[in-house]
Short mmCIF file of C-alpha atoms in Angstrom, two decimals:
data_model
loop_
_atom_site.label_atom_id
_atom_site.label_comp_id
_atom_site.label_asym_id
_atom_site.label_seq_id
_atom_site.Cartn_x
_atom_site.Cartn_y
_atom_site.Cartn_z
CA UNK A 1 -129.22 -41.50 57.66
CA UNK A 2 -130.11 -39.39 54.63
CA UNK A 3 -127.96 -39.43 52.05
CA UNK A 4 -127.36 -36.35 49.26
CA UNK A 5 -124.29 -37.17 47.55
CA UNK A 6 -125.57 -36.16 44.19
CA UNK A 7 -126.91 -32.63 45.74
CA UNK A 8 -124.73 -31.73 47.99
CA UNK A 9 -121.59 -31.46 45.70
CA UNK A 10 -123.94 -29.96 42.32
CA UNK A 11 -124.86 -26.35 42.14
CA UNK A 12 -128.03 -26.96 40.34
CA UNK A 13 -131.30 -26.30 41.96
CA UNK A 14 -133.82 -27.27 39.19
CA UNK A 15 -135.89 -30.67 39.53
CA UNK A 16 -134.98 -33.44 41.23
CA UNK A 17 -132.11 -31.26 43.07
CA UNK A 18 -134.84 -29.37 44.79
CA UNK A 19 -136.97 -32.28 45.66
CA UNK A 20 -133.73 -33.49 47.57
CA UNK A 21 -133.05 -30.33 48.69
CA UNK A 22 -136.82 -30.19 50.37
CA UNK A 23 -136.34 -33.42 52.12
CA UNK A 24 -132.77 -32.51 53.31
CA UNK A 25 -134.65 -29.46 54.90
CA UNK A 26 -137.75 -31.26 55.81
CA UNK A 27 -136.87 -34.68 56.51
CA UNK A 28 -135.20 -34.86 60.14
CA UNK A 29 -138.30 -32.83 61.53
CA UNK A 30 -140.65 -35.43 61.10
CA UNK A 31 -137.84 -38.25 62.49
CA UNK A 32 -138.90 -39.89 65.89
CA UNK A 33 -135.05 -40.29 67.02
CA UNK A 34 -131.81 -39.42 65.47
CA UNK A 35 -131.45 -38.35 62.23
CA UNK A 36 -128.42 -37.15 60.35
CA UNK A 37 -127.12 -36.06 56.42
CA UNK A 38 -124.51 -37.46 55.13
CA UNK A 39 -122.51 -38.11 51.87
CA UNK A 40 -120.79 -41.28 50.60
CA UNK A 41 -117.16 -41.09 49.00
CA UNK A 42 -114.79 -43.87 48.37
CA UNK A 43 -117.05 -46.68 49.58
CA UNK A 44 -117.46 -44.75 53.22
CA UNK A 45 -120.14 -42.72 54.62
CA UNK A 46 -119.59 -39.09 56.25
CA UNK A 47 -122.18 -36.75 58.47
CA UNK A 48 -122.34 -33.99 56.90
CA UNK A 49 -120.97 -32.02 60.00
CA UNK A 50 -119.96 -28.01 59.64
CA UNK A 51 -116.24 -28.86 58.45
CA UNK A 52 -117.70 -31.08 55.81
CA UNK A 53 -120.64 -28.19 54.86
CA UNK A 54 -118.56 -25.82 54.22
CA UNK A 55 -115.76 -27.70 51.60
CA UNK A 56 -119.16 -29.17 50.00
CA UNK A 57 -120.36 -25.94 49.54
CA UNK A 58 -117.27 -24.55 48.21
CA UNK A 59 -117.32 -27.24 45.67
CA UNK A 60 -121.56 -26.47 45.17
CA UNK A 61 -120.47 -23.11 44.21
CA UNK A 62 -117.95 -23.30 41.53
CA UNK A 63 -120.19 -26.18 40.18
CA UNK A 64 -123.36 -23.47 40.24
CA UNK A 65 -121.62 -20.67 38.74
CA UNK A 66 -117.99 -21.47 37.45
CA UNK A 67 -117.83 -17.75 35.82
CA UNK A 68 -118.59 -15.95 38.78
CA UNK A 69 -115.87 -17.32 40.85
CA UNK A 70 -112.84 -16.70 38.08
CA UNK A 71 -111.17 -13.91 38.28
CA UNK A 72 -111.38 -10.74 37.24
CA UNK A 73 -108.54 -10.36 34.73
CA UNK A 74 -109.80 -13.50 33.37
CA UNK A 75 -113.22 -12.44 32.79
CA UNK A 76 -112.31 -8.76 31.10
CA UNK A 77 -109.70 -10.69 28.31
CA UNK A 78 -112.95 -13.10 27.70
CA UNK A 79 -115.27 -11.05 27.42
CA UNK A 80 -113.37 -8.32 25.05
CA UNK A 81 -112.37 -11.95 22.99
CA UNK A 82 -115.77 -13.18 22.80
CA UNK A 83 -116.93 -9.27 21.42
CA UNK A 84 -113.87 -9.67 18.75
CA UNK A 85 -114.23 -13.22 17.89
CA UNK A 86 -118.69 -13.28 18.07
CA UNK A 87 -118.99 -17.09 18.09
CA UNK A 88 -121.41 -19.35 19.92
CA UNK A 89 -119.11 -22.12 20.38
CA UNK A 90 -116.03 -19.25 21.88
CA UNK A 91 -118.66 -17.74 23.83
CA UNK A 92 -120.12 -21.49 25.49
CA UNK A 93 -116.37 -22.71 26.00
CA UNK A 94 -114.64 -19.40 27.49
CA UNK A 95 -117.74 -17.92 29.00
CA UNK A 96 -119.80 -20.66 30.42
CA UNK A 97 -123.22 -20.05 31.47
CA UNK A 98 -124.87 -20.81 34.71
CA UNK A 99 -124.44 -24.60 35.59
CA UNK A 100 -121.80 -24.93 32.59
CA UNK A 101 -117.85 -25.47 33.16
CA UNK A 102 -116.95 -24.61 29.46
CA UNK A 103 -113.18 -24.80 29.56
CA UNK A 104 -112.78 -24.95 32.85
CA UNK A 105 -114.51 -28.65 33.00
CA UNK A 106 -111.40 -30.53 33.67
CA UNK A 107 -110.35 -27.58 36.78
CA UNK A 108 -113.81 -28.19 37.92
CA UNK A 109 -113.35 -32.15 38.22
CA UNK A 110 -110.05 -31.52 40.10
CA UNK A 111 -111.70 -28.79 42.37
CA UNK A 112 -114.89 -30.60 43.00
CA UNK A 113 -111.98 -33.96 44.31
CA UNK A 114 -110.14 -32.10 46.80
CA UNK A 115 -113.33 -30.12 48.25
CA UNK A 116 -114.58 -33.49 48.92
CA UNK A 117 -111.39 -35.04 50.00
CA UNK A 118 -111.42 -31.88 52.42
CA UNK A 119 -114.90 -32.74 53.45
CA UNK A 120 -113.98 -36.68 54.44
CA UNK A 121 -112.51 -36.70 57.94
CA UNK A 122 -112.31 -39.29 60.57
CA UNK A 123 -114.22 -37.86 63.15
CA UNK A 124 -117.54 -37.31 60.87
CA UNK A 125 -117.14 -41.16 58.86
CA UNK A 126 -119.98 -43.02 60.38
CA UNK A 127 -120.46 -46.94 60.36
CA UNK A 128 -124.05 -47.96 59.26
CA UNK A 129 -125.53 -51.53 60.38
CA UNK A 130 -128.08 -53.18 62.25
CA UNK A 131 -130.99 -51.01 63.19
CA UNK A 132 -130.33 -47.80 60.95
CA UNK A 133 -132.29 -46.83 58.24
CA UNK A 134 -130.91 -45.22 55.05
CA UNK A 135 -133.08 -43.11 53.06
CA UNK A 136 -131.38 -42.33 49.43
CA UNK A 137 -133.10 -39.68 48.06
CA UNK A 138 -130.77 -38.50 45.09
CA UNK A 139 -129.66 -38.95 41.35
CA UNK A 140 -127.61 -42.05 41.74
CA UNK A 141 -127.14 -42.63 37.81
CA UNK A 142 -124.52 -40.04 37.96
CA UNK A 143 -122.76 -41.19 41.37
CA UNK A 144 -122.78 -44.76 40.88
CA UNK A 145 -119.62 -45.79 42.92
CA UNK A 146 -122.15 -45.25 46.16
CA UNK A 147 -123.56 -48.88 46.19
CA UNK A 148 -120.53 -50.61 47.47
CA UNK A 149 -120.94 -48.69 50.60
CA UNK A 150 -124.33 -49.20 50.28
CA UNK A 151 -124.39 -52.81 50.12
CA UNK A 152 -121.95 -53.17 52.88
CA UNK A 153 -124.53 -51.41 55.19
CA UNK A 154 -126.82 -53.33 54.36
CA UNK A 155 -124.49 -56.73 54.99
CA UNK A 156 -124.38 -55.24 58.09
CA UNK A 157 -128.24 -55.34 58.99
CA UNK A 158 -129.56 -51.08 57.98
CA UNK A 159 -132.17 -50.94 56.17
CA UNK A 160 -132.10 -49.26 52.64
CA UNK A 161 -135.15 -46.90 51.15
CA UNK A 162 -134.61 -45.51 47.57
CA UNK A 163 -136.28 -43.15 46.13
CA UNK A 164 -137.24 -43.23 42.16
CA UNK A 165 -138.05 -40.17 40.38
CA UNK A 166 -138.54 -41.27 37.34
CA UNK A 167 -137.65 -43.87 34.66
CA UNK A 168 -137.39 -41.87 31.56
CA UNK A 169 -134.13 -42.83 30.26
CA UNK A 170 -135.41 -46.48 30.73
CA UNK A 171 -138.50 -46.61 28.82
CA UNK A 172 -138.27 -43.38 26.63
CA UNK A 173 -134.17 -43.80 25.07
CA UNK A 174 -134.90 -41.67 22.28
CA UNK A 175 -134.77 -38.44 24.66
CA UNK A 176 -131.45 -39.24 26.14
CA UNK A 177 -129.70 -41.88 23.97
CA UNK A 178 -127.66 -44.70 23.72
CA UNK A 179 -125.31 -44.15 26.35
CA UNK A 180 -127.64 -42.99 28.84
CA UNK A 181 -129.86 -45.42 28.75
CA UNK A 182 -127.27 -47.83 29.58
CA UNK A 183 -125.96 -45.66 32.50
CA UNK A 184 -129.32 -45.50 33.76
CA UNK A 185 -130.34 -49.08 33.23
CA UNK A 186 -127.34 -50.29 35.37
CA UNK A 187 -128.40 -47.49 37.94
CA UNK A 188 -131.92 -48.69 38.31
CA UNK A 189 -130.56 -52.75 38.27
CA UNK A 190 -128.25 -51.28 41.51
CA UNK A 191 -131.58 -49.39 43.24
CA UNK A 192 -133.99 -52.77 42.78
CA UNK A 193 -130.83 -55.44 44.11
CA UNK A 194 -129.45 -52.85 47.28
CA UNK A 195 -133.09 -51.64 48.28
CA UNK A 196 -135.61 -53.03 50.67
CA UNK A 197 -138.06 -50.57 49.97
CA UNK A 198 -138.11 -48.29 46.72
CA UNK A 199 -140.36 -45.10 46.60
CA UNK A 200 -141.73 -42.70 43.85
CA UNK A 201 -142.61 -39.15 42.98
CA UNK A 202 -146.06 -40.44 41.84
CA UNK A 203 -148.58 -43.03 41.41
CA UNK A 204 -147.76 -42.89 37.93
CA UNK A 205 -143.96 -43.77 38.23
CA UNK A 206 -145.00 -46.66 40.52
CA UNK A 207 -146.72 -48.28 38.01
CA UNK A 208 -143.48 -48.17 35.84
CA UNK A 209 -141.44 -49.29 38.26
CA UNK A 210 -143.50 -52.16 38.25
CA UNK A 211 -144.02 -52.76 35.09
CA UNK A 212 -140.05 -52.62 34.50
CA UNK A 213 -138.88 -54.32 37.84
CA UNK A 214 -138.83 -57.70 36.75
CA UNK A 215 -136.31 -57.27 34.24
CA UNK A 216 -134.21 -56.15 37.77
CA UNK A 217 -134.71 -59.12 39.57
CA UNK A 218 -133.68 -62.18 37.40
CA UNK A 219 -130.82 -62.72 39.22
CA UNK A 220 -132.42 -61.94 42.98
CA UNK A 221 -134.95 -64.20 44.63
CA UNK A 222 -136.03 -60.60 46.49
CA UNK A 223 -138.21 -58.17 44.97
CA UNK A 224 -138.57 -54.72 46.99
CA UNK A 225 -141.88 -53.49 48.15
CA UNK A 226 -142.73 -50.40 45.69
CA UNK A 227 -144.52 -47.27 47.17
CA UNK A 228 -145.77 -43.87 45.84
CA UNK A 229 -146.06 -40.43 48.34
CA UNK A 230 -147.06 -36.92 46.38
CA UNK A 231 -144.53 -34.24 46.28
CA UNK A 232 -145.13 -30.77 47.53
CA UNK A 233 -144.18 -27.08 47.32
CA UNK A 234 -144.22 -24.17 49.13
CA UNK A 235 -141.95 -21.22 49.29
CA UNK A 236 -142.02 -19.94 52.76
CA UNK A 237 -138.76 -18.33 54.38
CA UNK A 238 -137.85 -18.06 50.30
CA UNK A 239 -139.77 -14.77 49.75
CA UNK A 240 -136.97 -12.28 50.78
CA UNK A 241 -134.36 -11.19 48.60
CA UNK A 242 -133.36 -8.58 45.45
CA UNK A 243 -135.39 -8.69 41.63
CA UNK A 244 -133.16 -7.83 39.05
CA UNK A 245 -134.42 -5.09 36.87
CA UNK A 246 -135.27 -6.96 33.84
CA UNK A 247 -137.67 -9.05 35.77
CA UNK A 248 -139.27 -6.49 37.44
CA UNK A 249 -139.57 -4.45 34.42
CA UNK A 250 -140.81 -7.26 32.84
CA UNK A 251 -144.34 -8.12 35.12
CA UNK A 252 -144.89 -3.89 36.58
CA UNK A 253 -144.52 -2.34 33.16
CA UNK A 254 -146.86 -4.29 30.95
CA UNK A 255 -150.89 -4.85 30.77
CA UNK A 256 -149.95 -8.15 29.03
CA UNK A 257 -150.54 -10.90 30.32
CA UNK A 258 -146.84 -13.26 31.57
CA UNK A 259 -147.07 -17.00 30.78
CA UNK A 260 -144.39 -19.08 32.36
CA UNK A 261 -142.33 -21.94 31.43
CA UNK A 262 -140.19 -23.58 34.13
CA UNK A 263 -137.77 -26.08 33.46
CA UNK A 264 -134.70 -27.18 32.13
CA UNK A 265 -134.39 -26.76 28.32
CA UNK A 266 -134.35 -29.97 26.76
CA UNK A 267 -136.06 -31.90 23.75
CA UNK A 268 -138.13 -34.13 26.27
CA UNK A 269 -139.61 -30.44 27.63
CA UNK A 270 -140.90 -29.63 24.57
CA UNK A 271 -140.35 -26.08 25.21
CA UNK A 272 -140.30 -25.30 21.50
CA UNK A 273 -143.54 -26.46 20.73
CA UNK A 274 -145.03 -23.50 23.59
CA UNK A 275 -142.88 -20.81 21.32
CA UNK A 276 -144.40 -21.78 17.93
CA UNK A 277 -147.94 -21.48 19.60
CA UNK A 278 -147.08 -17.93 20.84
CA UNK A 279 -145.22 -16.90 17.48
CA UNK A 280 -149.49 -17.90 16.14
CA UNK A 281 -150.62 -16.58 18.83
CA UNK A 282 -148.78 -12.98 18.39
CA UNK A 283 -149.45 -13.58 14.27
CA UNK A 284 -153.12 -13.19 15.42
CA UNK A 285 -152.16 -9.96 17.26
CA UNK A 286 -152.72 -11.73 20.76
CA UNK A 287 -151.34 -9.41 23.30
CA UNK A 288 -149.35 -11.83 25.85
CA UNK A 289 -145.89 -12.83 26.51
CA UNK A 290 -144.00 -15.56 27.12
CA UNK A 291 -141.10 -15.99 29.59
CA UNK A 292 -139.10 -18.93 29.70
CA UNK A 293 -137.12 -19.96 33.49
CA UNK A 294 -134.60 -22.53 33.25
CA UNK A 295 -130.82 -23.68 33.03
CA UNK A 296 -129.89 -24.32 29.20
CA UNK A 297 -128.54 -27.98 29.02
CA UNK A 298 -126.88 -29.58 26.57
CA UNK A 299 -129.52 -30.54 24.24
CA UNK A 300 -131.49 -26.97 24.48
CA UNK A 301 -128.84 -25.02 22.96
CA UNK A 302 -130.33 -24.03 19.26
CA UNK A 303 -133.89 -23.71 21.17
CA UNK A 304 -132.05 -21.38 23.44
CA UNK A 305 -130.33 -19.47 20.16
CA UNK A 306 -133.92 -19.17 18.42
CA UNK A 307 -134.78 -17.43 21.62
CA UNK A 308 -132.37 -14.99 21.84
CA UNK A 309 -132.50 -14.66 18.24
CA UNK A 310 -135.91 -14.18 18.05
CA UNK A 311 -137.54 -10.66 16.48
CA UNK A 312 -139.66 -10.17 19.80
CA UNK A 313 -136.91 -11.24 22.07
CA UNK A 314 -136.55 -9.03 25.17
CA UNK A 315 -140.15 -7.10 23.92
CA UNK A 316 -143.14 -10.01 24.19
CA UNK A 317 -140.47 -13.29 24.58
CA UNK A 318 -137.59 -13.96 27.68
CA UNK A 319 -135.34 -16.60 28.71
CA UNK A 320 -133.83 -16.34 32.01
CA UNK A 321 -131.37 -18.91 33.30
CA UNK A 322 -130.56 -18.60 36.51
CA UNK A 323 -133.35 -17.07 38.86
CA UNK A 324 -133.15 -17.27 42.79
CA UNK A 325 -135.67 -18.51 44.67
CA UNK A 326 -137.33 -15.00 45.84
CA UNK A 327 -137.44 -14.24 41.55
CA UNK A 328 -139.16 -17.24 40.80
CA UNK A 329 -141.54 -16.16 43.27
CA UNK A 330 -141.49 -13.07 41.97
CA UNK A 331 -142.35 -14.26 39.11
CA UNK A 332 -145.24 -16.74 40.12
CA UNK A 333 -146.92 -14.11 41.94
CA UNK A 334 -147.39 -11.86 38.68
CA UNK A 335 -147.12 -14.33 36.01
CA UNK A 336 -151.18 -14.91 34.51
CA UNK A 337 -150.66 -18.52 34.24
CA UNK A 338 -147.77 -21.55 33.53
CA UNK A 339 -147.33 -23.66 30.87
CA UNK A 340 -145.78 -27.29 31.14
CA UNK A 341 -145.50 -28.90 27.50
CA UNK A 342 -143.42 -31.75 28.47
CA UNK A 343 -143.54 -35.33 26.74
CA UNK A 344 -142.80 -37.40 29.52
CA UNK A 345 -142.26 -36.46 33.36
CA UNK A 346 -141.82 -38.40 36.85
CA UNK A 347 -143.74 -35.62 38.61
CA UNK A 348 -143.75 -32.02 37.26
CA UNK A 349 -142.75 -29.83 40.18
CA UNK A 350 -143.98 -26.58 38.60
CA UNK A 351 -147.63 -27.32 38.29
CA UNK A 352 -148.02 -27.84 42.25
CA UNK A 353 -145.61 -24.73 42.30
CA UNK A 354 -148.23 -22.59 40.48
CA UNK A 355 -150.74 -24.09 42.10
CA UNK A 356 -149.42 -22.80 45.00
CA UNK A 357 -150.04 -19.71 43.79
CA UNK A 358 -153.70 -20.07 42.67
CA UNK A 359 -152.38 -20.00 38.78
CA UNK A 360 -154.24 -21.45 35.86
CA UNK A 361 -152.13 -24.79 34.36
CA UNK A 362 -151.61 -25.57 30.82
CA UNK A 363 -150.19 -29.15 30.44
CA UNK A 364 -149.85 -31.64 27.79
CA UNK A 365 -152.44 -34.37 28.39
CA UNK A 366 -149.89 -36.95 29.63
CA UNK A 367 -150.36 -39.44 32.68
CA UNK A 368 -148.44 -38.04 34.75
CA UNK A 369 -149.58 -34.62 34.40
CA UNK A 370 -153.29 -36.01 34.25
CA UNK A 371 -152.72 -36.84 38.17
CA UNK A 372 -150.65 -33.91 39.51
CA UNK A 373 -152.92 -31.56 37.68
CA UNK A 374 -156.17 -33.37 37.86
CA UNK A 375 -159.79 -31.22 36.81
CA UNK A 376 -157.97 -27.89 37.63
CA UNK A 377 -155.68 -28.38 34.56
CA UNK A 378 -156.41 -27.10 30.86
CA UNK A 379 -154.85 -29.72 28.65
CA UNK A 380 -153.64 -29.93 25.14
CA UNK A 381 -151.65 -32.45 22.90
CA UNK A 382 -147.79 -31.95 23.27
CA UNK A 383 -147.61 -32.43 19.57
CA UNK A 384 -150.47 -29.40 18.27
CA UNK A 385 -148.84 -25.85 18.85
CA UNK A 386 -152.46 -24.21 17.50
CA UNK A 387 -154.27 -26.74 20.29
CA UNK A 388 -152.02 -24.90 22.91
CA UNK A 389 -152.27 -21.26 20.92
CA UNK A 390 -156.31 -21.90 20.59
CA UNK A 391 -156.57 -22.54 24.54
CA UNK A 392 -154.65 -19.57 25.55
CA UNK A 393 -157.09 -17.21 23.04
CA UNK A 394 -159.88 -18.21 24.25
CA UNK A 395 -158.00 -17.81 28.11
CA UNK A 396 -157.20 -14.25 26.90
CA UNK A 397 -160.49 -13.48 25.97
CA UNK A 398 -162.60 -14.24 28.93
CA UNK A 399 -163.83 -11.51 31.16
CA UNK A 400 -161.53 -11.60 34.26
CA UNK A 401 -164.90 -12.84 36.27
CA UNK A 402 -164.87 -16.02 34.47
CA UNK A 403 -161.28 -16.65 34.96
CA UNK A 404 -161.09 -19.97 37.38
CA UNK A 405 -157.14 -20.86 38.54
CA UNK A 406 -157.01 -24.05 40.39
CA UNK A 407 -159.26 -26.08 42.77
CA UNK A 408 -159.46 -23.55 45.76
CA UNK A 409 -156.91 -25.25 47.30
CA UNK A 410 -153.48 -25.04 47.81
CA UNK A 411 -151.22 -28.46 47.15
CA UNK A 412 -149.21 -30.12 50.23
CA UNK A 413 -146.52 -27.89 51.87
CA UNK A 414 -143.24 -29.96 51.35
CA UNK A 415 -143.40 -30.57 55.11
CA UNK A 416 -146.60 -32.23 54.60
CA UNK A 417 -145.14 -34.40 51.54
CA UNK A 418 -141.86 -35.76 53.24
CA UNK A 419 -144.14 -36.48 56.03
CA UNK A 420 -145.73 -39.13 53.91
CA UNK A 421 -142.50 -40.29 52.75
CA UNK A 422 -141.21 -40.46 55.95
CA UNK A 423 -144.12 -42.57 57.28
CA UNK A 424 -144.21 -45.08 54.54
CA UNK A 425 -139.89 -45.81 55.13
CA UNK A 426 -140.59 -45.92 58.78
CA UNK A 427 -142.84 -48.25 58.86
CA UNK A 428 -141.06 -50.63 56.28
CA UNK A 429 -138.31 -50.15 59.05
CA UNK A 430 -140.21 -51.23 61.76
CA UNK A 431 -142.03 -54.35 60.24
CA UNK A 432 -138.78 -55.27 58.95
CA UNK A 433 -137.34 -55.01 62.65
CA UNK A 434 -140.38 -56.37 63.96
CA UNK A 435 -139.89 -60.01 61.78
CA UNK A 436 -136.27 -60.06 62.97
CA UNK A 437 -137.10 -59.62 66.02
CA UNK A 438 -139.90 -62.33 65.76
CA UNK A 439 -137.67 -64.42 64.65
CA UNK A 440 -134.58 -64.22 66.79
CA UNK A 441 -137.14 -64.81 69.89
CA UNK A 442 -138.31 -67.81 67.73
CA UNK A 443 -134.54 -69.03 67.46
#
């Protein structure tokens, strides 16, 4: 059983939502038997069957894109408010942007309850014991009432694989608070007691997880086995589909050269520290540009202001929130090279997404991004904007000859990456049945 409760009711599709998404897709191909999704809701567990698809989905879409899906009369009075009345704070609460509620946060949480009432039927509830394997792929620390059922399947004899993406809000509080760190202690204290095996993202979150297990397991004489597999990326069957304008016009009608940013906007990104390198690098009459891809959240806001603020905005700088799958391709394709600035990461899915692409990586010299990157990666300090603005000059002003992108090759296809997840839970599965077995013969 594969579990996406998190996913399969959120609209976002940045991160860790399209890790799960790629083993949703990838997962059951590399099964050897029966494999099926599901979702957990009040303590029981559900296939996720056509019926249940498409009530999730409705629920996926209103969470994705709440202003889309109000109507019409509702968006004209907004909009001719928000041109009256020009304030940030109107604009956020009665025109939310994509992967925001705004006002309508309270509507969404009653919406989002009776989609997935909708969804729970008694023909697609499913029982899990004795010889199944669960795999839970997802963000747990913001579905926590899933380990009952969990721990009742696991009473019953399944066996239980977590995966961790990263501990962040653990051993870094200062990006995410008080609060959060709490949440998310509790969360990983749940994944280390109702897992027999826990895997990670990376050899580098392993080694946390070990470091910070112990803590976990005062109160259990078990301690899960910890394991690490490499994520992947690809985009194939993703290439078709429309370019806005402003994209297009963006990479066909300039000689510049397009550096990329992909992620979420938060403080742990650093995405700030890229645009004070580029406002030196554009002091020094650098001809480049700088486009930024990723849903606001709630701590990017003023980073996401100075953007749209900002004297070059729309000319050398961009901030786009919400592209599809075929523009970030777009977008890869044309783009000269990416930039990942962040402080702390589990993985960093957009360096083996450019490197898909054969593009040249800039990434803070951090651990993490040390092993996804490796010798193909040009590194700088995530706290020296000229370091980062020095780089790219010198990047700029090589002959195109000399310009080297990557190792030659490309990184594993997603298919290739859940296969070695799906090799390391099955065989925990099988030695696990194996001793039972061993032992009931003993018996």
């Amino acid at each position: 059983m594969l579990d996406g409760t998190v996913t399969c009711k959120s609209g976002k599709t940045s991160g860790i939502e399209r890790v799960v998404l790629a083993i949703l897709e990838h997962f059951p191909a590399t099964w050897d038997g029966e494999s099926v999704s599901v979702f957990i809701r009040q303590n029981n567990i559900y296939r996720v069957d056509a019926h249940a698809k498409r009530w999730l989905d409705r629920r996926k879409r209103f969470q994705a894109n709440a202003w889309d899906a109000l109507p019409i009369w509702y968006r004209q009075s907004a909009s001719a408010l928000c041109k009256l009345v020009p304030h940030p704070k109107l604009r956020r609460w009665l025109i939310p942007s994509v992967g925001h509620l705004g006002l309508f946060k309270m509507p969404g949480v009653i919406w989002g309850a009776f989609c997935s009432h909708r969804a729970c039927r008694p023909s697609n509830q499913l029982i899990a014991g004795e010889g199944d394997l669960i795999v839970l792929p997802d963000a747990y620390w913001a579905e926590p009432r899933i380990w009952k059922a969990v721990d009742q399947a696991r009473m019953r004899g399944a066996f239980v694989v977590t995966l961790i993406h990263d501990l962040i809000p653990l051993i870094h509080p200062k990006f995410v608070g008080t609060k959060r760190h709490l949440k998310f202690k509790r969360y990983f204290g749940n994944v280390v007691k109702h897992s027999d095996l826990i895997l990670t993202v990376s050899q580098t979150v392993r080694v946390d997880v070990l470091e910070n297990i112990a803590n976990a397991t005062k109160d259990t004489e078990f301690v899960p086995k910890v394991e690490a597999f490499r994520l992947g990326a690809d985009f194939a069957n993703r290439f078709d589909g429309p370019v806005r304008s402003d994209l297009m016009l963006l990479f066909l009608n300039s000689s510049e050269s397009v550096f990329l940013v992909v992620g979420t906007f938060d403080p742990r990104k650093n995405q700030a520290m890229v645009l004070d390198a580029f406002e030196q690098l554009w002091r020094d009459n650098v001809p480049v540009k700088l486009c930024f891809v990723g849903r606001v959240g709630k701590y990017g806001q003023r980073l996401a202001e100075r953007i749209r603020k900002h004297s070059r905005f729309r000319r050398e700088l961009f901030l786009f929130e919400d592209l599809t799958d075929a523009e970030l391709h777009f977008s890869y394709v044309r783009a000269q090279a990416l930039i990942m600035p962040s402080l702390a990461e589990g993985f960093g899915l957009p360096i083996v997404e450019a490197e898909w692409y054969g593009k040249k990586v800039f990434a803070s010299d951090i651990p993490i991004h040390r092993e996804v990157a490796g010798a193909s990666g040009e590194f700088f300090s995530p706290h020296d904007s000229s370091e980062l603005a020095s780089k790219i000059a010198n990047w700029e002003s090589m002959p195109a000859s000399s310009k080297i992108s990557g190792n030659g090759t490309r990184p594993l296809t997603w298919r290739a990456s859940i296969e070695q997840m799906a090799k390391l839970a099955l065989s925990a599965h099988a030695e696990r049945s194996m001793i039972i077995h061993d032992f009931r013969r003993a018996g």
